[in-house]
Amino acid sequence: MPESDILQAGTPADSKAVASLYFDTTAPLLDVQELRVDFQTKEGVAHAVNGVSFTLEAGRTLGILGESGCGKSVTAQAIMGILDSPPARVVGGKVLLSGVDLLTLNEDARRQIRANRIGMVFQDALSALNPVFTVGWQLGELFRKHRDFSRKQAKQEAVRLLDLVGIPAAGQRVDDFPHQFSGGMRQRVMIAMALALDPNVIIADEPTTALDVTVQAQIMKLLADLQAERNMGLILITHDIGVVADVADDICVMYAGREVEKADVYAIYDSPAHPYTQALLESIPRVDMKGQQLASIQGLPPNLTSMPSGCAFHPRCRFARERCREDTPPLYTVTPGRLSACHFFQEVLDS
Amino acid sequence: MSEVILAATDVRKYFPITAGVLKRTVGHVQAVDGISLELYQGETLGIVGESGCGKSTLARVLMGLIPATSGSVKLEGEELVGMKPSRLRKIRRDVQIIFQDPYSSLDPRMTVGKIIGEPFEIHAEVAPKGERRRKVQELLEVVGLSPEHINRYPHQFSGGQRQRIGIARALALRPKVIICDEPVSALDISVQAQVVNLLENLQSEFGLSYIFVAHDLSVVRHISDRVGVMYLGKMVELGTEDQIYERPTHPYTQALLSAVPVPDPGLRGHRKQIVLTGELPSAANPPSGCRFRTRCWKAQSVCAESEPALEVRDGGDHPSACHFAEVIDVTHAAY
């Protein structure tokens, strides 16, 4: 491991424990600034993430809400450093983990950060786990690679973790292969894997989308309990407006690669300050109400290679004016801590 | 109430489990086990349940896509189970289906015009050859697509537009019943509302009856007049939308409803939460008596011994298959 990179980042560190040494504990846990990711495609350059910024503190849950193609998963992958590049390229911004910009680190250092500092839970556990190894071996691998544990010790740790995430008879199931678990149980294995090395941040990318509601409730409860117990920061990426309402502290709504609204969860559901958020909330049926006609958003999300001029939402927006076509709205401060990328946020709030 | 258009009585569908080189049958997956229901003219009957409960199998059995093992399915009084294939083909005109996945349910090598026009080739009496193109263009317009798109291929459309193509195909023969098998679950939220609204508008315009199969309880509530809840091949509760969502009596329905997140953070911690433990048992070897008893917090010895019938019980106003049925409000906040 090239020590120079680490030294540049701050304090000297030995390669195995790079994580614990040079981080500034007074800085925000995770601070993403103006992140930009482009994809090279046949149709041209797609701006998948277009200047996203947010902060996550320990013990808090940030919900990133958006439809498919809005850039929410790409943001997560950029933070983790697992983007496929090419075609993807991080073209700007900073990802500060306790003050250290991850984007400037080399691959070895980033590998140390992953798992040790940031864990990730993927949507599709069946394809995220390796089908030809037992779950115990895959969980143990983290300890063998990152902690120099023996095989026996690593397996013990694997059993402990499976037990922690509520898999019955963990001692026996540790030798099972991923396909022998049900969908909910596989997701628990994924969570165990993300938690294995005690990270400070967990990124959960659509962790319950493929699951039934009753299992979803179990998994969300497990995540919330573990987060509270360990005081981790949790980023919950989802398109499910109901799930984030239940667990998130803060919400960041994304549209076409940008954040369009950011606020604490109560404010955003109470009175959205961006037309897109407002339209989303009106377009979903609720289980506790018998609705009338749903208010649908006209049109389709834009093509990322040929984004509309001005505000990307203007072709579908009911508040759109001439100005929206030309002038890209900045993130206006609505109230302290509350941001909206709409020229007419006041009108949206009042409506 | 209006008349019954589709009636199922004690429908069963068992899939054999085979083993060995001789493919001996060693058991059966009881995907649908004794379900009876009636669909009235012009209504929407929602069927909800978790994956593996048999709701999609039921949908396919109802339209004769897969033959029932036993039981009866009657369309306007005519028995479909055991019907001659030639007659069944004719009668299918009246029952069409919309599939879940708008990507795999459209042939990528056929143009939109061909896809929507294909039903006319089987049922030539609906539209003579010369008129088909115009009919297809009309259908495209009905579902909110441009008639000029008739020569495009499915990959040129987004998910929501593809689902509209699937709907146009289902509408082509002017059916009486449309079976919607998870029609919006693959779509983004903003597009989902468009398709749900389209389905509702088409229903009132053409007087369609829907069987709406979905796992999303919020969407089902929105669109359905009556709702049936399935668990492991059985119907456990059946009632109007209001009865099922406001006054559920079966523990499974209650657990299911309480698990649905409500987009209102103010209700956090105020709603009753029933988190089920354990997993869905195998449909090849279901529990004795009540199939839900292994995950039920009310289960007693009687539940293992006798299977509760789907009937109206004391204190309830609609059929519920639970020995200990009682109303619990789980959808609203309890302050």
Short mmCIF file of N, CA, C and O in Angstrom, two decimals, chain A residues 65-69 182-185 188 209-218 221 239-249 265-266 269-270 276 280-281 283-301 316, chain B residues 49-52 55 158 160-161 187-194 196-197 200-201 215-225 241 245-246 252 255-257 259-268 271 273-279 295 331-332:
data_model
loop_
_atom_site.label_atom_id
_atom_site.label_comp_id
_atom_site.label_asym_id
_atom_site.label_seq_id
_atom_site.Cartn_x
_atom_site.Cartn_y
_atom_site.Cartn_z
N LEU A 65 -34.81 9.82 -2.19
CA LEU A 65 -36.04 9.39 -2.83
C LEU A 65 -36.01 9.78 -4.30
O LEU A 65 -35.64 10.90 -4.63
N GLY A 66 -36.39 8.87 -5.16
CA GLY A 66 -36.44 9.23 -6.56
C GLY A 66 -36.87 8.04 -7.40
O GLY A 66 -36.89 6.91 -6.93
N GLU A 67 -37.22 8.33 -8.65
CA GLU A 67 -37.65 7.27 -9.55
C GLU A 67 -36.44 6.65 -10.22
O GLU A 67 -35.32 7.14 -10.09
N SER A 68 -36.66 5.59 -11.00
CA SER A 68 -35.52 4.97 -11.66
C SER A 68 -34.90 5.95 -12.64
O SER A 68 -35.59 6.71 -13.30
N GLY A 69 -33.58 5.96 -12.68
CA GLY A 69 -32.88 6.85 -13.58
C GLY A 69 -32.62 8.23 -13.03
O GLY A 69 -32.08 9.08 -13.72
N SER A 182 -34.40 -17.98 1.90
CA SER A 182 -35.51 -17.25 1.29
C SER A 182 -35.08 -15.80 1.04
O SER A 182 -34.04 -15.36 1.54
N GLY A 183 -35.89 -15.06 0.31
CA GLY A 183 -35.54 -13.68 -0.04
C GLY A 183 -35.25 -12.82 1.18
O GLY A 183 -34.27 -12.08 1.22
N GLY A 184 -36.11 -12.92 2.19
CA GLY A 184 -35.93 -12.12 3.39
C GLY A 184 -34.67 -12.51 4.14
O GLY A 184 -33.93 -11.66 4.65
N MET A 185 -34.42 -13.81 4.20
CA MET A 185 -33.23 -14.30 4.91
C MET A 185 -31.96 -13.89 4.18
O MET A 185 -30.95 -13.56 4.80
N ARG A 188 -31.13 -10.49 5.04
CA ARG A 188 -30.49 -10.46 6.37
C ARG A 188 -29.01 -10.78 6.25
O ARG A 188 -28.17 -10.19 6.93
N THR A 209 -37.08 -3.61 -1.78
CA THR A 209 -37.93 -3.49 -2.95
C THR A 209 -38.41 -4.85 -3.48
O THR A 209 -39.52 -4.98 -3.96
N ALA A 210 -37.55 -5.87 -3.37
CA ALA A 210 -37.93 -7.16 -3.94
C ALA A 210 -38.70 -8.01 -2.93
O ALA A 210 -39.02 -9.16 -3.19
N LEU A 211 -39.01 -7.46 -1.76
CA LEU A 211 -39.60 -8.28 -0.70
C LEU A 211 -41.07 -7.98 -0.49
O LEU A 211 -41.57 -6.92 -0.81
N ASP A 212 -41.76 -8.96 0.10
CA ASP A 212 -43.16 -8.77 0.47
C ASP A 212 -43.28 -7.80 1.64
O ASP A 212 -42.34 -7.65 2.43
N VAL A 213 -44.45 -7.19 1.79
CA VAL A 213 -44.60 -6.16 2.84
C VAL A 213 -44.31 -6.66 4.23
O VAL A 213 -43.70 -5.96 5.03
N THR A 214 -44.74 -7.87 4.56
CA THR A 214 -44.51 -8.33 5.94
C THR A 214 -43.01 -8.54 6.17
O THR A 214 -42.50 -8.25 7.25
N VAL A 215 -42.30 -9.03 5.16
CA VAL A 215 -40.86 -9.22 5.29
C VAL A 215 -40.16 -7.86 5.28
O VAL A 215 -39.21 -7.62 6.02
N GLN A 216 -40.68 -6.95 4.46
CA GLN A 216 -40.13 -5.60 4.42
C GLN A 216 -40.17 -4.96 5.80
O GLN A 216 -39.19 -4.36 6.24
N ALA A 217 -41.28 -5.16 6.50
CA ALA A 217 -41.39 -4.60 7.85
C ALA A 217 -40.34 -5.19 8.77
O ALA A 217 -39.73 -4.48 9.57
N GLN A 218 -40.10 -6.49 8.65
CA GLN A 218 -39.07 -7.13 9.48
C GLN A 218 -37.69 -6.56 9.19
O GLN A 218 -36.93 -6.23 10.11
N LYS A 221 -37.19 -2.94 10.36
CA LYS A 221 -37.07 -2.90 11.82
C LYS A 221 -35.67 -3.33 12.23
O LYS A 221 -35.04 -2.71 13.09
N HIS A 239 -37.50 4.22 -3.84
CA HIS A 239 -38.52 4.95 -4.57
C HIS A 239 -39.83 4.89 -3.80
O HIS A 239 -40.84 5.42 -4.26
N ASP A 240 -39.82 4.24 -2.64
CA ASP A 240 -41.05 4.02 -1.89
C ASP A 240 -41.26 5.14 -0.87
O ASP A 240 -40.59 5.21 0.16
N ILE A 241 -42.21 6.00 -1.17
CA ILE A 241 -42.47 7.17 -0.34
C ILE A 241 -42.92 6.77 1.06
O ILE A 241 -42.68 7.46 2.04
N GLY A 242 -43.59 5.62 1.14
CA GLY A 242 -44.07 5.15 2.44
C GLY A 242 -42.94 4.69 3.35
O GLY A 242 -42.91 5.00 4.53
N VAL A 243 -41.99 3.96 2.79
CA VAL A 243 -40.89 3.42 3.59
C VAL A 243 -40.07 4.55 4.21
O VAL A 243 -39.76 4.54 5.40
N VAL A 244 -39.71 5.56 3.41
CA VAL A 244 -38.90 6.65 3.97
C VAL A 244 -39.67 7.43 5.03
O VAL A 244 -39.09 7.87 6.02
N ALA A 245 -40.97 7.56 4.84
CA ALA A 245 -41.76 8.29 5.83
C ALA A 245 -41.68 7.61 7.18
O ALA A 245 -41.73 8.25 8.23
N ASP A 246 -41.54 6.32 7.17
CA ASP A 246 -41.50 5.56 8.41
C ASP A 246 -40.17 5.65 9.14
O ASP A 246 -40.13 5.60 10.36
N VAL A 247 -39.06 5.76 8.40
CA VAL A 247 -37.76 5.63 9.08
C VAL A 247 -36.82 6.82 8.95
O VAL A 247 -35.94 6.98 9.80
N ALA A 248 -36.97 7.65 7.92
CA ALA A 248 -35.94 8.66 7.68
C ALA A 248 -36.06 9.86 8.62
O ALA A 248 -37.14 10.17 9.12
N ASP A 249 -34.92 10.52 8.89
CA ASP A 249 -34.93 11.79 9.61
C ASP A 249 -34.96 12.94 8.61
O ASP A 249 -35.68 13.91 8.79
N VAL A 265 -38.02 15.17 7.48
CA VAL A 265 -39.09 14.33 6.95
C VAL A 265 -40.48 14.91 7.24
O VAL A 265 -41.38 14.83 6.41
N TYR A 266 -40.66 15.53 8.40
CA TYR A 266 -41.99 16.04 8.74
C TYR A 266 -42.38 17.19 7.83
O TYR A 266 -43.49 17.28 7.34
N TYR A 269 -43.30 16.06 4.07
CA TYR A 269 -44.59 15.40 3.88
C TYR A 269 -45.74 16.34 4.21
O TYR A 269 -46.84 16.21 3.69
N ASP A 270 -45.45 17.26 5.10
CA ASP A 270 -46.48 18.20 5.51
C ASP A 270 -46.76 19.22 4.42
O ASP A 270 -47.91 19.45 4.04
N TYR A 276 -42.28 18.70 -7.92
CA TYR A 276 -42.10 17.26 -8.16
C TYR A 276 -42.47 16.46 -6.91
O TYR A 276 -43.21 15.48 -6.98
N LEU A 280 -45.50 13.84 -6.56
CA LEU A 280 -45.27 12.46 -6.15
C LEU A 280 -46.21 12.08 -5.01
O LEU A 280 -46.83 11.02 -5.00
N LEU A 281 -46.29 12.96 -4.03
CA LEU A 281 -47.13 12.67 -2.87
C LEU A 281 -48.60 12.55 -3.25
O LEU A 281 -49.33 11.77 -2.66
N SER A 283 -49.64 11.48 -6.14
CA SER A 283 -49.89 10.45 -7.14
C SER A 283 -49.92 9.04 -6.55
O SER A 283 -50.17 8.09 -7.26
N ILE A 284 -49.64 8.91 -5.25
CA ILE A 284 -49.68 7.54 -4.72
C ILE A 284 -50.94 7.29 -3.91
O ILE A 284 -51.38 8.12 -3.12
N PRO A 285 -51.53 6.13 -4.13
CA PRO A 285 -52.69 5.77 -3.32
C PRO A 285 -52.23 5.41 -1.90
O PRO A 285 -51.10 4.98 -1.71
N ARG A 286 -53.09 5.64 -0.93
CA ARG A 286 -52.71 5.32 0.46
C ARG A 286 -53.61 4.23 0.99
O ARG A 286 -54.80 4.21 0.74
N VAL A 287 -53.02 3.36 1.80
CA VAL A 287 -53.77 2.23 2.32
C VAL A 287 -54.79 2.68 3.37
O VAL A 287 -55.78 2.02 3.60
N ASP A 288 -54.57 3.83 3.97
CA ASP A 288 -55.48 4.26 5.02
C ASP A 288 -56.55 5.23 4.52
O ASP A 288 -57.26 5.83 5.29
N MET A 289 -56.62 5.40 3.20
CA MET A 289 -57.65 6.29 2.65
C MET A 289 -58.19 5.69 1.37
O MET A 289 -57.45 5.08 0.62
N LYS A 290 -59.48 5.91 1.13
CA LYS A 290 -60.03 5.54 -0.16
C LYS A 290 -59.93 6.77 -1.03
O LYS A 290 -60.55 7.79 -0.76
N GLY A 291 -59.08 6.69 -2.05
CA GLY A 291 -58.80 7.89 -2.83
C GLY A 291 -59.80 8.12 -3.93
O GLY A 291 -60.55 7.24 -4.31
N GLN A 292 -59.80 9.31 -4.46
CA GLN A 292 -60.52 9.63 -5.68
C GLN A 292 -59.55 9.39 -6.83
O GLN A 292 -58.60 8.65 -6.68
N GLN A 293 -59.76 10.03 -7.94
CA GLN A 293 -58.83 9.93 -9.06
C GLN A 293 -57.43 10.36 -8.59
O GLN A 293 -57.28 11.37 -7.90
N LEU A 294 -56.42 9.59 -8.95
CA LEU A 294 -55.07 9.95 -8.58
C LEU A 294 -54.56 11.08 -9.47
O LEU A 294 -54.82 11.09 -10.66
N ALA A 295 -53.83 12.02 -8.85
CA ALA A 295 -53.23 13.07 -9.65
C ALA A 295 -51.94 12.52 -10.24
O ALA A 295 -50.99 12.27 -9.51
N SER A 296 -51.92 12.28 -11.53
CA SER A 296 -50.70 11.72 -12.10
C SER A 296 -49.84 12.82 -12.68
O SER A 296 -50.32 13.89 -13.02
N ILE A 297 -48.53 12.54 -12.75
CA ILE A 297 -47.61 13.49 -13.37
C ILE A 297 -47.60 13.17 -14.85
O ILE A 297 -47.36 12.04 -15.25
N GLN A 298 -47.86 14.17 -15.67
CA GLN A 298 -47.88 13.94 -17.11
C GLN A 298 -46.48 13.67 -17.62
O GLN A 298 -45.49 14.09 -17.03
N GLY A 299 -46.39 12.97 -18.74
CA GLY A 299 -45.11 12.79 -19.39
C GLY A 299 -44.19 11.81 -18.69
O GLY A 299 -44.60 11.08 -17.80
N LEU A 300 -42.94 11.83 -19.11
CA LEU A 300 -41.96 10.86 -18.65
C LEU A 300 -40.73 11.55 -18.11
O LEU A 300 -40.46 12.69 -18.49
N PRO A 301 -39.96 10.87 -17.24
CA PRO A 301 -38.69 11.46 -16.81
C PRO A 301 -37.80 11.69 -18.02
O PRO A 301 -37.88 10.94 -19.00
N ARG A 316 -42.97 18.81 -17.24
CA ARG A 316 -44.02 18.06 -16.56
C ARG A 316 -44.65 18.85 -15.43
O ARG A 316 -45.48 18.34 -14.69
N GLY B 49 -52.09 -10.68 -1.67
CA GLY B 49 -51.39 -11.72 -0.93
C GLY B 49 -49.91 -11.62 -1.25
O GLY B 49 -49.53 -10.94 -2.19
N GLU B 50 -49.09 -12.30 -0.46
CA GLU B 50 -47.66 -12.22 -0.68
C GLU B 50 -47.25 -13.14 -1.81
O GLU B 50 -48.01 -14.00 -2.24
N SER B 51 -46.01 -13.00 -2.27
CA SER B 51 -45.57 -13.86 -3.35
C SER B 51 -45.64 -15.32 -2.89
O SER B 51 -45.35 -15.63 -1.75
N GLY B 52 -46.07 -16.18 -3.80
CA GLY B 52 -46.19 -17.59 -3.46
C GLY B 52 -47.53 -17.98 -2.88
O GLY B 52 -47.75 -19.13 -2.54
N LYS B 55 -51.86 -16.26 -6.06
CA LYS B 55 -52.77 -15.30 -6.70
C LYS B 55 -52.61 -15.26 -8.22
O LYS B 55 -53.59 -15.17 -8.93
N SER B 158 -41.03 3.46 -23.31
CA SER B 158 -40.68 3.33 -21.90
C SER B 158 -41.59 2.29 -21.25
O SER B 158 -42.56 1.82 -21.85
N GLY B 160 -43.90 2.49 -18.94
CA GLY B 160 -45.30 2.86 -18.83
C GLY B 160 -46.01 2.80 -20.18
O GLY B 160 -47.15 2.35 -20.29
N GLN B 161 -45.30 3.21 -21.22
CA GLN B 161 -45.89 3.15 -22.56
C GLN B 161 -46.08 1.71 -23.01
O GLN B 161 -47.07 1.37 -23.65
N LEU B 187 -43.75 -0.47 -12.58
CA LEU B 187 -43.66 0.90 -13.08
C LEU B 187 -43.23 1.87 -11.98
O LEU B 187 -43.46 1.65 -10.80
N ASP B 188 -42.65 2.97 -12.42
CA ASP B 188 -42.29 4.04 -11.48
C ASP B 188 -43.53 4.71 -10.93
O ASP B 188 -44.57 4.72 -11.57
N ILE B 189 -43.39 5.29 -9.72
CA ILE B 189 -44.57 5.85 -9.07
C ILE B 189 -45.31 6.87 -9.91
O ILE B 189 -46.53 6.86 -9.98
N SER B 190 -44.57 7.77 -10.56
CA SER B 190 -45.28 8.82 -11.30
C SER B 190 -46.01 8.25 -12.50
O SER B 190 -47.01 8.79 -12.96
N VAL B 191 -45.53 7.13 -13.03
CA VAL B 191 -46.16 6.51 -14.18
C VAL B 191 -47.28 5.57 -13.73
O VAL B 191 -48.29 5.40 -14.42
N GLN B 192 -47.09 4.99 -12.56
CA GLN B 192 -48.09 4.09 -12.01
C GLN B 192 -49.46 4.74 -11.93
O GLN B 192 -50.47 4.16 -12.32
N ALA B 193 -49.47 5.99 -11.47
CA ALA B 193 -50.75 6.70 -11.34
C ALA B 193 -51.42 6.87 -12.70
O ALA B 193 -52.63 6.74 -12.83
N GLN B 194 -50.61 7.15 -13.74
CA GLN B 194 -51.18 7.30 -15.09
C GLN B 194 -51.88 6.02 -15.52
O GLN B 194 -52.99 6.05 -16.06
N VAL B 196 -52.97 3.48 -13.61
CA VAL B 196 -54.14 3.20 -12.77
C VAL B 196 -55.33 4.03 -13.22
O VAL B 196 -56.45 3.52 -13.38
N ASN B 197 -55.09 5.32 -13.49
CA ASN B 197 -56.18 6.17 -13.97
C ASN B 197 -56.72 5.70 -15.31
O ASN B 197 -57.93 5.70 -15.53
N GLU B 200 -58.98 2.78 -14.82
CA GLU B 200 -60.28 3.20 -14.28
C GLU B 200 -61.16 3.84 -15.34
O GLU B 200 -62.36 3.57 -15.42
N ASN B 201 -60.53 4.68 -16.18
CA ASN B 201 -61.31 5.33 -17.23
C ASN B 201 -61.85 4.32 -18.23
O ASN B 201 -62.99 4.42 -18.68
N HIS B 215 -49.73 -7.19 -5.22
CA HIS B 215 -49.26 -7.33 -3.84
C HIS B 215 -49.26 -5.97 -3.14
O HIS B 215 -49.10 -5.89 -1.94
N ASP B 216 -49.46 -4.90 -3.91
CA ASP B 216 -49.46 -3.56 -3.32
C ASP B 216 -50.85 -3.23 -2.78
O ASP B 216 -51.77 -2.94 -3.53
N LEU B 217 -50.98 -3.26 -1.48
CA LEU B 217 -52.31 -3.12 -0.88
C LEU B 217 -52.90 -1.73 -1.08
O LEU B 217 -54.11 -1.57 -1.10
N SER B 218 -52.04 -0.73 -1.21
CA SER B 218 -52.55 0.63 -1.40
C SER B 218 -53.20 0.78 -2.77
O SER B 218 -54.28 1.36 -2.90
N VAL B 219 -52.54 0.24 -3.80
CA VAL B 219 -53.10 0.33 -5.14
C VAL B 219 -54.40 -0.47 -5.22
O VAL B 219 -55.39 -0.01 -5.80
N VAL B 220 -54.41 -1.65 -4.60
CA VAL B 220 -55.61 -2.48 -4.64
C VAL B 220 -56.78 -1.76 -3.97
O VAL B 220 -57.90 -1.76 -4.46
N ARG B 221 -56.50 -1.11 -2.84
CA ARG B 221 -57.59 -0.38 -2.19
C ARG B 221 -58.13 0.70 -3.11
O ARG B 221 -59.33 0.91 -3.20
N HIS B 222 -57.21 1.36 -3.77
CA HIS B 222 -57.62 2.48 -4.61
C HIS B 222 -58.56 2.04 -5.73
O HIS B 222 -59.55 2.69 -6.01
N ILE B 223 -58.25 0.92 -6.34
CA ILE B 223 -58.95 0.56 -7.58
C ILE B 223 -60.11 -0.41 -7.36
O ILE B 223 -61.02 -0.51 -8.19
N SER B 224 -60.13 -1.13 -6.23
CA SER B 224 -61.08 -2.24 -6.09
C SER B 224 -62.39 -1.86 -5.43
O SER B 224 -62.45 -0.97 -4.59
N ASP B 225 -63.45 -2.59 -5.84
CA ASP B 225 -64.72 -2.49 -5.15
C ASP B 225 -64.78 -3.53 -4.05
O ASP B 225 -65.26 -3.28 -2.96
N GLU B 241 -64.08 -3.33 -0.26
CA GLU B 241 -62.85 -2.59 0.04
C GLU B 241 -62.92 -1.99 1.44
O GLU B 241 -61.97 -2.05 2.21
N TYR B 245 -60.37 -3.13 4.53
CA TYR B 245 -59.37 -2.16 4.98
C TYR B 245 -59.74 -1.46 6.29
O TYR B 245 -58.88 -1.09 7.06
N GLU B 246 -61.03 -1.27 6.51
CA GLU B 246 -61.43 -0.56 7.73
C GLU B 246 -61.75 -1.52 8.87
O GLU B 246 -61.60 -1.19 10.03
N TYR B 252 -54.18 -12.55 9.44
CA TYR B 252 -53.22 -12.35 8.34
C TYR B 252 -53.48 -11.01 7.65
O TYR B 252 -52.54 -10.26 7.37
N ALA B 255 -52.11 -8.32 9.80
CA ALA B 255 -50.64 -8.22 9.77
C ALA B 255 -50.18 -7.57 8.46
O ALA B 255 -49.30 -6.72 8.45
N LEU B 256 -50.82 -7.98 7.39
CA LEU B 256 -50.47 -7.46 6.08
C LEU B 256 -50.70 -5.94 6.02
O LEU B 256 -49.84 -5.18 5.60
N LEU B 257 -51.87 -5.52 6.48
CA LEU B 257 -52.20 -4.09 6.43
C LEU B 257 -51.31 -3.27 7.34
O LEU B 257 -50.89 -2.17 7.00
N ALA B 259 -48.36 -3.76 8.03
CA ALA B 259 -46.99 -3.69 7.52
C ALA B 259 -46.84 -2.69 6.38
O ALA B 259 -45.73 -2.35 6.00
N VAL B 260 -47.96 -2.23 5.82
CA VAL B 260 -47.86 -1.30 4.70
C VAL B 260 -47.47 0.08 5.21
O VAL B 260 -48.17 0.64 6.05
N PRO B 261 -46.37 0.62 4.74
CA PRO B 261 -45.99 1.94 5.22
C PRO B 261 -46.93 3.01 4.68
O PRO B 261 -47.38 2.93 3.53
N VAL B 262 -47.23 3.99 5.53
CA VAL B 262 -48.10 5.09 5.12
C VAL B 262 -47.23 6.33 4.93
O VAL B 262 -46.41 6.63 5.78
N PRO B 263 -47.38 7.02 3.80
CA PRO B 263 -46.52 8.18 3.56
C PRO B 263 -46.90 9.38 4.43
O PRO B 263 -47.32 10.40 3.93
N ASP B 264 -46.79 9.24 5.72
CA ASP B 264 -47.08 10.33 6.63
C ASP B 264 -46.28 10.11 7.91
O ASP B 264 -46.66 9.31 8.76
N PRO B 265 -45.15 10.82 8.03
CA PRO B 265 -44.28 10.58 9.18
C PRO B 265 -44.97 10.91 10.51
O PRO B 265 -44.55 10.42 11.55
N GLY B 266 -46.03 11.72 10.46
CA GLY B 266 -46.73 12.07 11.68
C GLY B 266 -47.38 10.86 12.34
O GLY B 266 -47.70 10.88 13.53
N LEU B 267 -47.60 9.80 11.54
CA LEU B 267 -48.26 8.61 12.09
C LEU B 267 -47.26 7.63 12.69
O LEU B 267 -47.64 6.60 13.20
N ARG B 268 -45.98 7.97 12.59
CA ARG B 268 -44.94 7.09 13.10
C ARG B 268 -45.19 6.69 14.55
O ARG B 268 -45.37 7.54 15.41
N ARG B 271 -49.36 3.90 14.66
CA ARG B 271 -50.13 2.82 14.04
C ARG B 271 -49.77 1.50 14.69
O ARG B 271 -48.64 1.29 15.10
N GLN B 273 -48.55 -2.00 14.89
CA GLN B 273 -47.60 -2.74 14.06
C GLN B 273 -47.63 -4.20 14.45
O GLN B 273 -47.36 -4.56 15.59
N ILE B 274 -47.99 -5.04 13.50
CA ILE B 274 -47.93 -6.47 13.74
C ILE B 274 -46.83 -7.02 12.86
O ILE B 274 -46.97 -7.05 11.64
N VAL B 275 -45.69 -7.36 13.45
CA VAL B 275 -44.60 -7.89 12.65
C VAL B 275 -44.65 -9.41 12.76
O VAL B 275 -44.51 -9.97 13.84
N LEU B 276 -44.91 -10.06 11.63
CA LEU B 276 -45.00 -11.52 11.64
C LEU B 276 -43.62 -12.12 11.79
O LEU B 276 -42.65 -11.60 11.27
N THR B 277 -43.56 -13.23 12.49
CA THR B 277 -42.30 -13.95 12.56
C THR B 277 -42.39 -15.15 11.62
O THR B 277 -43.46 -15.54 11.21
N GLY B 278 -41.26 -15.72 11.32
CA GLY B 278 -41.25 -16.94 10.52
C GLY B 278 -41.48 -16.68 9.05
O GLY B 278 -41.65 -15.55 8.61
N GLU B 279 -41.48 -17.74 8.31
CA GLU B 279 -41.54 -17.66 6.86
C GLU B 279 -42.81 -18.32 6.36
O GLU B 279 -43.42 -19.12 7.07
N ARG B 295 -47.74 -18.92 11.92
CA ARG B 295 -47.22 -17.56 12.08
C ARG B 295 -48.19 -16.68 12.86
O ARG B 295 -47.97 -15.48 12.98
N THR B 331 -55.11 0.10 9.95
CA THR B 331 -54.65 1.05 8.95
C THR B 331 -54.53 2.47 9.50
O THR B 331 -53.74 3.26 9.03
N HIS B 332 -55.32 2.78 10.52
CA HIS B 332 -55.30 4.16 11.01
C HIS B 332 -54.50 4.28 12.29
O HIS B 332 -54.25 3.30 12.97
#
